[in-house]
Amino acid sequence: MSHRTDRRRWFPRLVRLRDLARSLNHLHRKVDHLMATQADLDALVSRIDTAVAGIRQDIADIKAAHPEIDLSGLEERVAGLEGLDAENPTAEPPAEPGE
């Protein structure tokens, strides 16, 4: 077998391997971006949860200090926010292959 024949046989495989490596690198960049985006969303959700809990506590404090004030409408709104949170629970991470 000549050197030229050997090169013709392996060159397409090397090109394909290079293309696969590029595709894999592209996918890694996308995953890194998605993970960063997920971290940003998790932080935002945490801030919203903290704010809703704070509002809920403020309502309880106002009710304790001024029982004559009707805060039922405000309590319903906060309950609606908490209900939205309950409708969208944290997703379970996908199982690793082979588990």
mmCIF file of N, CA, C and O in Angstrom:
data_model
loop_
_atom_site.group_PDB
_atom_site.id
_atom_site.type_symbol
_atom_site.label_atom_id
_atom_site.label_comp_id
_atom_site.label_asym_id
_atom_site.label_seq_id
_atom_site.Cartn_x
_atom_site.Cartn_y
_atom_site.Cartn_z
ATOM 1 N N MET A 1 0.846 -1.162 0.000
ATOM 2 C CA MET A 1 0.000 0.000 0.000
ATOM 3 C C MET A 1 0.901 1.237 0.000
ATOM 4 O O MET A 1 1.828 1.336 0.787
ATOM 5 N N SER A 2 0.584 2.168 -0.854
ATOM 6 C CA SER A 2 1.413 3.361 -0.966
ATOM 7 C C SER A 2 1.026 4.386 0.102
ATOM 8 O O SER A 2 -0.047 4.333 0.691
ATOM 9 N N HIS A 3 1.904 5.304 0.305
ATOM 10 C CA HIS A 3 1.673 6.376 1.265
ATOM 11 C C HIS A 3 0.469 7.220 0.846
ATOM 12 O O HIS A 3 -0.333 7.634 1.675
ATOM 13 N N ARG A 4 0.339 7.428 -0.453
ATOM 14 C CA ARG A 4 -0.772 8.228 -0.988
ATOM 15 C C ARG A 4 -2.111 7.543 -0.724
ATOM 16 O O ARG A 4 -3.081 8.180 -0.326
ATOM 17 N N THR A 5 -2.213 6.258 -0.916
ATOM 18 C CA THR A 5 -3.446 5.511 -0.683
ATOM 19 C C THR A 5 -3.808 5.551 0.799
ATOM 20 O O THR A 5 -4.964 5.719 1.160
ATOM 21 N N ASP A 6 -2.800 5.410 1.632
ATOM 22 C CA ASP A 6 -3.023 5.452 3.070
ATOM 23 C C ASP A 6 -3.595 6.806 3.491
ATOM 24 O O ASP A 6 -4.517 6.877 4.287
ATOM 25 N N ARG A 7 -3.081 7.890 2.923
ATOM 26 C CA ARG A 7 -3.558 9.233 3.246
ATOM 27 C C ARG A 7 -5.007 9.416 2.798
ATOM 28 O O ARG A 7 -5.813 9.990 3.518
ATOM 29 N N ARG A 8 -5.348 8.930 1.601
ATOM 30 C CA ARG A 8 -6.717 9.052 1.103
ATOM 31 C C ARG A 8 -7.707 8.309 1.991
ATOM 32 O O ARG A 8 -8.845 8.721 2.142
ATOM 33 N N ARG A 9 -7.267 7.230 2.557
ATOM 34 C CA ARG A 9 -8.144 6.441 3.403
ATOM 35 C C ARG A 9 -8.374 7.120 4.760
ATOM 36 O O ARG A 9 -9.474 7.105 5.291
ATOM 37 N N TRP A 10 -7.368 7.732 5.323
ATOM 38 C CA TRP A 10 -7.480 8.318 6.655
ATOM 39 C C TRP A 10 -7.930 9.776 6.660
ATOM 40 O O TRP A 10 -8.527 10.219 7.630
ATOM 41 N N PHE A 11 -7.680 10.508 5.593
ATOM 42 C CA PHE A 11 -8.008 11.932 5.581
ATOM 43 C C PHE A 11 -9.494 12.196 5.836
ATOM 44 O O PHE A 11 -9.826 13.041 6.674
ATOM 45 N N PRO A 12 -10.435 11.520 5.160
ATOM 46 C CA PRO A 12 -11.861 11.780 5.440
ATOM 47 C C PRO A 12 -12.228 11.498 6.900
ATOM 48 O O PRO A 12 -13.041 12.200 7.494
ATOM 49 N N ARG A 13 -11.607 10.513 7.488
ATOM 50 C CA ARG A 13 -11.889 10.190 8.890
ATOM 51 C C ARG A 13 -11.374 11.300 9.814
ATOM 52 O O ARG A 13 -12.023 11.643 10.796
ATOM 53 N N LEU A 14 -10.220 11.820 9.482
ATOM 54 C CA LEU A 14 -9.682 12.915 10.291
ATOM 55 C C LEU A 14 -10.540 14.173 10.174
ATOM 56 O O LEU A 14 -10.767 14.877 11.162
ATOM 57 N N VAL A 15 -11.018 14.446 8.962
ATOM 58 C CA VAL A 15 -11.891 15.600 8.755
ATOM 59 C C VAL A 15 -13.172 15.419 9.565
ATOM 60 O O VAL A 15 -13.646 16.345 10.232
ATOM 61 N N ARG A 16 -13.730 14.230 9.522
ATOM 62 C CA ARG A 16 -14.953 13.944 10.284
ATOM 63 C C ARG A 16 -14.704 14.086 11.788
ATOM 64 O O ARG A 16 -15.518 14.652 12.516
ATOM 65 N N LEU A 17 -13.591 13.610 12.248
ATOM 66 C CA LEU A 17 -13.232 13.735 13.659
ATOM 67 C C LEU A 17 -13.093 15.213 14.051
ATOM 68 O O LEU A 17 -13.565 15.630 15.103
ATOM 69 N N ARG A 18 -12.472 16.004 13.204
ATOM 70 C CA ARG A 18 -12.344 17.440 13.451
ATOM 71 C C ARG A 18 -13.721 18.090 13.527
ATOM 72 O O ARG A 18 -14.008 18.881 14.422
ATOM 73 N N ASP A 19 -14.611 17.733 12.586
ATOM 74 C CA ASP A 19 -15.970 18.284 12.585
ATOM 75 C C ASP A 19 -16.737 17.894 13.846
ATOM 76 O O ASP A 19 -17.459 18.713 14.420
ATOM 77 N N LEU A 20 -16.565 16.663 14.285
ATOM 78 C CA LEU A 20 -17.219 16.223 15.518
ATOM 79 C C LEU A 20 -16.685 16.988 16.727
ATOM 80 O O LEU A 20 -17.451 17.373 17.615
ATOM 81 N N ALA A 21 -15.391 17.226 16.766
ATOM 82 C CA ALA A 21 -14.796 17.980 17.869
ATOM 83 C C ALA A 21 -15.329 19.413 17.884
ATOM 84 O O ALA A 21 -15.642 19.958 18.949
ATOM 85 N N ARG A 22 -15.474 20.024 16.719
ATOM 86 C CA ARG A 22 -16.036 21.373 16.642
ATOM 87 C C ARG A 22 -17.478 21.386 17.136
ATOM 88 O O ARG A 22 -17.888 22.284 17.872
ATOM 89 N N SER A 23 -18.252 20.399 16.709
ATOM 90 C CA SER A 23 -19.648 20.320 17.150
ATOM 91 C C SER A 23 -19.736 20.132 18.656
ATOM 92 O O SER A 23 -20.555 20.757 19.334
ATOM 93 N N LEU A 24 -18.889 19.299 19.197
ATOM 94 C CA LEU A 24 -18.866 19.071 20.633
ATOM 95 C C LEU A 24 -18.496 20.346 21.386
ATOM 96 O O LEU A 24 -19.131 20.692 22.399
ATOM 97 N N ASN A 25 -17.512 21.072 20.892
ATOM 98 C CA ASN A 25 -17.134 22.342 21.516
ATOM 99 C C ASN A 25 -18.280 23.342 21.468
ATOM 100 O O ASN A 25 -18.528 24.071 22.438
ATOM 101 N N HIS A 26 -18.992 23.385 20.352
ATOM 102 C CA HIS A 26 -20.150 24.272 20.211
ATOM 103 C C HIS A 26 -21.220 23.904 21.242
ATOM 104 O O HIS A 26 -21.791 24.783 21.900
ATOM 105 N N LEU A 27 -21.492 22.615 21.389
ATOM 106 C CA LEU A 27 -22.486 22.165 22.363
ATOM 107 C C LEU A 27 -22.052 22.498 23.791
ATOM 108 O O LEU A 27 -22.876 22.899 24.621
ATOM 109 N N HIS A 28 -20.784 22.361 24.081
ATOM 110 C CA HIS A 28 -20.281 22.718 25.412
ATOM 111 C C HIS A 28 -20.499 24.200 25.693
ATOM 112 O O HIS A 28 -20.887 24.577 26.812
ATOM 113 N N ARG A 29 -20.256 25.054 24.706
ATOM 114 C CA ARG A 29 -20.477 26.490 24.891
ATOM 115 C C ARG A 29 -21.953 26.778 25.151
ATOM 116 O O ARG A 29 -22.292 27.586 26.013
ATOM 117 N N LYS A 30 -22.841 26.092 24.430
ATOM 118 C CA LYS A 30 -24.273 26.293 24.640
ATOM 119 C C LYS A 30 -24.694 25.847 26.039
ATOM 120 O O LYS A 30 -25.461 26.527 26.711
ATOM 121 N N VAL A 31 -24.196 24.700 26.470
ATOM 122 C CA VAL A 31 -24.524 24.199 27.805
ATOM 123 C C VAL A 31 -24.012 25.167 28.863
ATOM 124 O O VAL A 31 -24.714 25.467 29.836
ATOM 125 N N ASP A 32 -22.806 25.676 28.691
ATOM 126 C CA ASP A 32 -22.261 26.645 29.648
ATOM 127 C C ASP A 32 -23.156 27.880 29.734
ATOM 128 O O ASP A 32 -23.429 28.395 30.819
ATOM 129 N N HIS A 33 -23.629 28.348 28.580
ATOM 130 C CA HIS A 33 -24.516 29.510 28.552
ATOM 131 C C HIS A 33 -25.832 29.187 29.254
ATOM 132 O O HIS A 33 -26.337 29.989 30.046
ATOM 133 N N LEU A 34 -26.401 28.016 28.966
ATOM 134 C CA LEU A 34 -27.661 27.630 29.597
ATOM 135 C C LEU A 34 -27.502 27.493 31.105
ATOM 136 O O LEU A 34 -28.385 27.889 31.870
ATOM 137 N N MET A 35 -26.401 26.948 31.546
ATOM 138 C CA MET A 35 -26.178 26.796 32.979
ATOM 139 C C MET A 35 -26.052 28.159 33.653
ATOM 140 O O MET A 35 -26.565 28.363 34.743
ATOM 141 N N ALA A 36 -25.390 29.092 33.000
ATOM 142 C CA ALA A 36 -25.286 30.443 33.555
ATOM 143 C C ALA A 36 -26.664 31.080 33.610
ATOM 144 O O ALA A 36 -27.024 31.730 34.605
ATOM 145 N N THR A 37 -27.459 30.891 32.559
ATOM 146 C CA THR A 37 -28.813 31.427 32.524
ATOM 147 C C THR A 37 -29.650 30.800 33.633
ATOM 148 O O THR A 37 -30.414 31.489 34.305
ATOM 149 N N GLN A 38 -29.508 29.501 33.848
ATOM 150 C CA GLN A 38 -30.252 28.820 34.904
ATOM 151 C C GLN A 38 -29.867 29.369 36.267
ATOM 152 O O GLN A 38 -30.723 29.575 37.126
ATOM 153 N N ALA A 39 -28.599 29.637 36.485
ATOM 154 C CA ALA A 39 -28.158 30.202 37.767
ATOM 155 C C ALA A 39 -28.778 31.582 37.981
ATOM 156 O O ALA A 39 -29.201 31.913 39.095
ATOM 157 N N ASP A 40 -28.849 32.377 36.919
ATOM 158 C CA ASP A 40 -29.479 33.695 37.016
ATOM 159 C C ASP A 40 -30.956 33.558 37.376
ATOM 160 O O ASP A 40 -31.476 34.295 38.216
ATOM 161 N N LEU A 41 -31.645 32.620 36.726
ATOM 162 C CA LEU A 41 -33.064 32.390 37.018
ATOM 163 C C LEU A 41 -33.265 31.896 38.442
ATOM 164 O O LEU A 41 -34.193 32.327 39.131
ATOM 165 N N ASP A 42 -32.406 30.993 38.893
ATOM 166 C CA ASP A 42 -32.512 30.489 40.264
ATOM 167 C C ASP A 42 -32.355 31.632 41.268
ATOM 168 O O ASP A 42 -33.088 31.700 42.261
ATOM 169 N N ALA A 43 -31.421 32.537 41.011
ATOM 170 C CA ALA A 43 -31.217 33.678 41.902
ATOM 171 C C ALA A 43 -32.441 34.598 41.899
ATOM 172 O O ALA A 43 -32.868 35.081 42.954
ATOM 173 N N LEU A 44 -33.025 34.813 40.726
ATOM 174 C CA LEU A 44 -34.211 35.649 40.623
ATOM 175 C C LEU A 44 -35.389 35.022 41.359
ATOM 176 O O LEU A 44 -36.108 35.702 42.105
ATOM 177 N N VAL A 45 -35.583 33.734 41.182
ATOM 178 C CA VAL A 45 -36.673 33.033 41.868
ATOM 179 C C VAL A 45 -36.482 33.117 43.382
ATOM 180 O O VAL A 45 -37.443 33.339 44.126
ATOM 181 N N SER A 46 -35.265 32.969 43.833
ATOM 182 C CA SER A 46 -34.981 33.064 45.263
ATOM 183 C C SER A 46 -35.338 34.453 45.791
ATOM 184 O O SER A 46 -35.929 34.583 46.871
ATOM 185 N N ARG A 47 -34.984 35.482 45.027
ATOM 186 C CA ARG A 47 -35.319 36.855 45.444
ATOM 187 C C ARG A 47 -36.826 37.065 45.492
ATOM 188 O O ARG A 47 -37.339 37.707 46.407
ATOM 189 N N ILE A 48 -37.549 36.517 44.504
ATOM 190 C CA ILE A 48 -39.011 36.648 44.487
ATOM 191 C C ILE A 48 -39.619 35.905 45.670
ATOM 192 O O ILE A 48 -40.509 36.434 46.360
ATOM 193 N N ASP A 49 -39.151 34.686 45.929
ATOM 194 C CA ASP A 49 -39.659 33.918 47.073
ATOM 195 C C ASP A 49 -39.434 34.670 48.381
ATOM 196 O O ASP A 49 -40.314 34.713 49.248
ATOM 197 N N THR A 50 -38.262 35.270 48.526
ATOM 198 C CA THR A 50 -37.955 36.041 49.736
ATOM 199 C C THR A 50 -38.874 37.249 49.847
ATOM 200 O O THR A 50 -39.380 37.557 50.935
ATOM 201 N N ALA A 51 -39.102 37.929 48.733
ATOM 202 C CA ALA A 51 -39.983 39.097 48.737
ATOM 203 C C ALA A 51 -41.415 38.711 49.094
ATOM 204 O O ALA A 51 -42.070 39.394 49.890
ATOM 205 N N VAL A 52 -41.915 37.613 48.533
ATOM 206 C CA VAL A 52 -43.281 37.163 48.828
ATOM 207 C C VAL A 52 -43.401 36.793 50.303
ATOM 208 O O VAL A 52 -44.382 37.152 50.967
ATOM 209 N N ALA A 53 -42.400 36.123 50.843
ATOM 210 C CA ALA A 53 -42.419 35.773 52.267
ATOM 211 C C ALA A 53 -42.397 37.042 53.121
ATOM 212 O O ALA A 53 -43.102 37.118 54.149
ATOM 213 N N GLY A 54 -41.628 38.029 52.701
ATOM 214 C CA GLY A 54 -41.598 39.304 53.422
ATOM 215 C C GLY A 54 -42.934 40.011 53.389
ATOM 216 O O GLY A 54 -43.387 40.567 54.403
ATOM 217 N N ILE A 55 -43.589 40.002 52.237
ATOM 218 C CA ILE A 55 -44.921 40.622 52.118
ATOM 219 C C ILE A 55 -45.912 39.885 53.004
ATOM 220 O O ILE A 55 -46.716 40.509 53.710
ATOM 221 N N ARG A 56 -45.853 38.565 52.977
ATOM 222 C CA ARG A 56 -46.739 37.756 53.819
ATOM 223 C C ARG A 56 -46.533 38.123 55.299
ATOM 224 O O ARG A 56 -47.497 38.286 56.047
ATOM 225 N N GLN A 57 -45.287 38.284 55.734
ATOM 226 C CA GLN A 57 -44.997 38.649 57.121
ATOM 227 C C GLN A 57 -45.473 40.064 57.425
ATOM 228 O O GLN A 57 -46.025 40.325 58.500
ATOM 229 N N ASP A 58 -45.292 40.993 56.477
ATOM 230 C CA ASP A 58 -45.769 42.369 56.676
ATOM 231 C C ASP A 58 -47.281 42.384 56.868
ATOM 232 O O ASP A 58 -47.800 43.121 57.716
ATOM 233 N N ILE A 59 -48.001 41.602 56.097
ATOM 234 C CA ILE A 59 -49.458 41.518 56.238
ATOM 235 C C ILE A 59 -49.819 40.989 57.622
ATOM 236 O O ILE A 59 -50.717 41.533 58.292
ATOM 237 N N ALA A 60 -49.131 39.946 58.054
ATOM 238 C CA ALA A 60 -49.399 39.384 59.386
ATOM 239 C C ALA A 60 -49.123 40.424 60.476
ATOM 240 O O ALA A 60 -49.899 40.531 61.445
ATOM 241 N N ASP A 61 -48.056 41.184 60.341
ATOM 242 C CA ASP A 61 -47.726 42.218 61.321
ATOM 243 C C ASP A 61 -48.789 43.309 61.356
ATOM 244 O O ASP A 61 -49.194 43.776 62.436
ATOM 245 N N ILE A 62 -49.241 43.729 60.180
ATOM 246 C CA ILE A 62 -50.279 44.771 60.115
ATOM 247 C C ILE A 62 -51.577 44.241 60.721
ATOM 248 O O ILE A 62 -52.259 44.956 61.473
ATOM 249 N N LYS A 63 -51.936 42.999 60.413
ATOM 250 C CA LYS A 63 -53.153 42.412 60.984
ATOM 251 C C LYS A 63 -53.073 42.342 62.504
ATOM 252 O O LYS A 63 -54.066 42.590 63.204
ATOM 253 N N ALA A 64 -51.898 42.005 63.026
ATOM 254 C CA ALA A 64 -51.737 41.912 64.477
ATOM 255 C C ALA A 64 -51.851 43.292 65.122
ATOM 256 O O ALA A 64 -52.450 43.439 66.197
ATOM 257 N N ALA A 65 -51.300 44.296 64.473
ATOM 258 C CA ALA A 65 -51.320 45.649 65.029
ATOM 259 C C ALA A 65 -52.666 46.346 64.817
ATOM 260 O O ALA A 65 -53.074 47.179 65.630
ATOM 261 N N HIS A 66 -53.341 46.006 63.724
ATOM 262 C CA HIS A 66 -54.607 46.673 63.368
ATOM 263 C C HIS A 66 -55.622 45.639 62.890
ATOM 264 O O HIS A 66 -55.904 45.539 61.684
ATOM 265 N N PRO A 67 -56.185 44.872 63.811
ATOM 266 C CA PRO A 67 -57.120 43.815 63.415
ATOM 267 C C PRO A 67 -58.380 44.341 62.724
ATOM 268 O O PRO A 67 -59.076 43.589 62.051
ATOM 269 N N GLU A 68 -58.654 45.623 62.867
ATOM 270 C CA GLU A 68 -59.856 46.194 62.249
ATOM 271 C C GLU A 68 -59.703 46.388 60.732
ATOM 272 O O GLU A 68 -60.686 46.558 60.016
ATOM 273 N N ILE A 69 -58.506 46.338 60.225
ATOM 274 C CA ILE A 69 -58.264 46.534 58.789
ATOM 275 C C ILE A 69 -58.465 45.207 58.062
ATOM 276 O O ILE A 69 -57.943 44.168 58.452
ATOM 277 N N ASP A 70 -59.250 45.274 56.980
ATOM 278 C CA ASP A 70 -59.502 44.084 56.163
ATOM 279 C C ASP A 70 -58.393 43.949 55.117
ATOM 280 O O ASP A 70 -58.297 44.751 54.186
ATOM 281 N N LEU A 71 -57.565 42.944 55.298
ATOM 282 C CA LEU A 71 -56.462 42.709 54.365
ATOM 283 C C LEU A 71 -56.686 41.452 53.522
ATOM 284 O O LEU A 71 -55.748 40.939 52.902
ATOM 285 N N SER A 72 -57.928 41.000 53.466
ATOM 286 C CA SER A 72 -58.215 39.741 52.766
ATOM 287 C C SER A 72 -57.870 39.820 51.271
ATOM 288 O O SER A 72 -57.365 38.857 50.699
ATOM 289 N N GLY A 73 -58.106 40.958 50.642
ATOM 290 C CA GLY A 73 -57.768 41.097 49.226
ATOM 291 C C GLY A 73 -56.268 40.986 48.992
ATOM 292 O O GLY A 73 -55.812 40.321 48.056
ATOM 293 N N LEU A 74 -55.508 41.606 49.861
ATOM 294 C CA LEU A 74 -54.049 41.546 49.758
ATOM 295 C C LEU A 74 -53.553 40.126 50.038
ATOM 296 O O LEU A 74 -52.657 39.622 49.355
ATOM 297 N N GLU A 75 -54.163 39.484 51.013
ATOM 298 C CA GLU A 75 -53.781 38.099 51.324
ATOM 299 C C GLU A 75 -54.081 37.160 50.146
ATOM 300 O O GLU A 75 -53.293 36.258 49.844
ATOM 301 N N GLU A 76 -55.198 37.411 49.463
ATOM 302 C CA GLU A 76 -55.536 36.597 48.285
ATOM 303 C C GLU A 76 -54.500 36.784 47.180
ATOM 304 O O GLU A 76 -54.124 35.819 46.507
ATOM 305 N N ARG A 77 -54.070 38.031 46.996
ATOM 306 C CA ARG A 77 -53.048 38.289 45.966
ATOM 307 C C ARG A 77 -51.747 37.563 46.275
ATOM 308 O O ARG A 77 -51.122 36.966 45.408
ATOM 309 N N VAL A 78 -51.322 37.613 47.530
ATOM 310 C CA VAL A 78 -50.088 36.931 47.927
ATOM 311 C C VAL A 78 -50.266 35.422 47.796
ATOM 312 O O VAL A 78 -49.362 34.722 47.321
ATOM 313 N N ALA A 79 -51.437 34.919 48.180
ATOM 314 C CA ALA A 79 -51.706 33.482 48.029
ATOM 315 C C ALA A 79 -51.650 33.090 46.553
ATOM 316 O O ALA A 79 -51.181 31.998 46.211
ATOM 317 N N GLY A 80 -52.101 33.987 45.679
ATOM 318 C CA GLY A 80 -52.018 33.720 44.240
ATOM 319 C C GLY A 80 -50.575 33.608 43.769
ATOM 320 O O GLY A 80 -50.237 32.745 42.948
ATOM 321 N N LEU A 81 -49.714 34.469 44.290
ATOM 322 C CA LEU A 81 -48.292 34.384 43.943
ATOM 323 C C LEU A 81 -47.692 33.074 44.438
ATOM 324 O O LEU A 81 -46.929 32.422 43.736
ATOM 325 N N GLU A 82 -48.041 32.701 45.655
ATOM 326 C CA GLU A 82 -47.531 31.440 46.200
ATOM 327 C C GLU A 82 -48.083 30.254 45.416
ATOM 328 O O GLU A 82 -47.380 29.267 45.212
ATOM 329 N N GLY A 83 -49.334 30.368 44.944
ATOM 330 C CA GLY A 83 -49.921 29.314 44.125
ATOM 331 C C GLY A 83 -49.200 29.148 42.801
ATOM 332 O O GLY A 83 -49.001 28.035 42.324
ATOM 333 N N LEU A 84 -48.802 30.267 42.200
ATOM 334 C CA LEU A 84 -48.033 30.190 40.951
ATOM 335 C C LEU A 84 -46.722 29.465 41.180
ATOM 336 O O LEU A 84 -46.275 28.680 40.351
ATOM 337 N N ASP A 85 -46.095 29.734 42.318
ATOM 338 C CA ASP A 85 -44.838 29.066 42.652
ATOM 339 C C ASP A 85 -45.069 27.567 42.819
ATOM 340 O O ASP A 85 -44.263 26.758 42.372
ATOM 341 N N ALA A 86 -46.182 27.192 43.438
ATOM 342 C CA ALA A 86 -46.488 25.775 43.645
ATOM 343 C C ALA A 86 -46.782 25.068 42.323
ATOM 344 O O ALA A 86 -46.508 23.881 42.172
ATOM 345 N N GLU A 87 -47.332 25.807 41.344
ATOM 346 C CA GLU A 87 -47.635 25.217 40.029
ATOM 347 C C GLU A 87 -46.370 24.935 39.240
ATOM 348 O O GLU A 87 -46.382 24.149 38.308
ATOM 349 N N ASN A 88 -45.287 25.596 39.576
ATOM 350 C CA ASN A 88 -44.037 25.459 38.835
ATOM 351 C C ASN A 88 -42.930 24.981 39.767
ATOM 352 O O ASN A 88 -41.994 25.718 40.053
ATOM 353 N N PRO A 89 -43.043 23.741 40.222
ATOM 354 C CA PRO A 89 -42.009 23.250 41.145
ATOM 355 C C PRO A 89 -40.666 23.126 40.447
ATOM 356 O O PRO A 89 -40.582 23.092 39.223
ATOM 357 N N THR A 90 -39.644 23.042 41.239
ATOM 358 C CA THR A 90 -38.289 22.884 40.724
ATOM 359 C C THR A 90 -38.207 21.571 39.962
ATOM 360 O O THR A 90 -38.637 20.530 40.448
ATOM 361 N N ALA A 91 -37.671 21.636 38.772
ATOM 362 C CA ALA A 91 -37.542 20.432 37.942
ATOM 363 C C ALA A 91 -36.469 19.514 38.514
ATOM 364 O O ALA A 91 -35.445 19.978 39.001
ATOM 365 N N GLU A 92 -36.732 18.244 38.449
ATOM 366 C CA GLU A 92 -35.737 17.270 38.863
ATOM 367 C C GLU A 92 -34.691 17.142 37.763
ATOM 368 O O GLU A 92 -35.045 17.104 36.580
ATOM 369 N N PRO A 93 -33.422 17.088 38.106
ATOM 370 C CA PRO A 93 -32.411 16.916 37.068
ATOM 371 C C PRO A 93 -32.573 15.560 36.396
ATOM 372 O O PRO A 93 -33.002 14.602 37.043
ATOM 373 N N PRO A 94 -32.282 15.477 35.109
ATOM 374 C CA PRO A 94 -32.418 14.198 34.420
ATOM 375 C C PRO A 94 -31.446 13.165 34.994
ATOM 376 O O PRO A 94 -30.375 13.516 35.470
ATOM 377 N N ALA A 95 -31.873 11.920 34.942
ATOM 378 C CA ALA A 95 -31.028 10.833 35.451
ATOM 379 C C ALA A 95 -29.816 10.676 34.545
ATOM 380 O O ALA A 95 -29.883 10.891 33.340
ATOM 381 N N GLU A 96 -28.706 10.348 35.162
ATOM 382 C CA GLU A 96 -27.489 10.095 34.403
ATOM 383 C C GLU A 96 -27.654 8.785 33.631
ATOM 384 O O GLU A 96 -28.311 7.849 34.115
ATOM 385 N N PRO A 97 -27.084 8.688 32.459
ATOM 386 C CA PRO A 97 -27.163 7.425 31.701
ATOM 387 C C PRO A 97 -26.611 6.273 32.524
ATOM 388 O O PRO A 97 -25.601 6.411 33.200
ATOM 389 N N GLY A 98 -27.326 5.170 32.499
ATOM 390 C CA GLY A 98 -26.874 3.977 33.205
ATOM 391 C C GLY A 98 -27.406 3.889 34.618
ATOM 392 O O GLY A 98 -27.118 2.939 35.332
ATOM 393 N N GLU A 99 -28.204 4.896 35.034
ATOM 394 C CA GLU A 99 -28.753 4.836 36.393
ATOM 395 C C GLU A 99 -30.057 4.093 36.399
ATOM 396 O O GLU A 99 -30.814 4.064 35.517
#
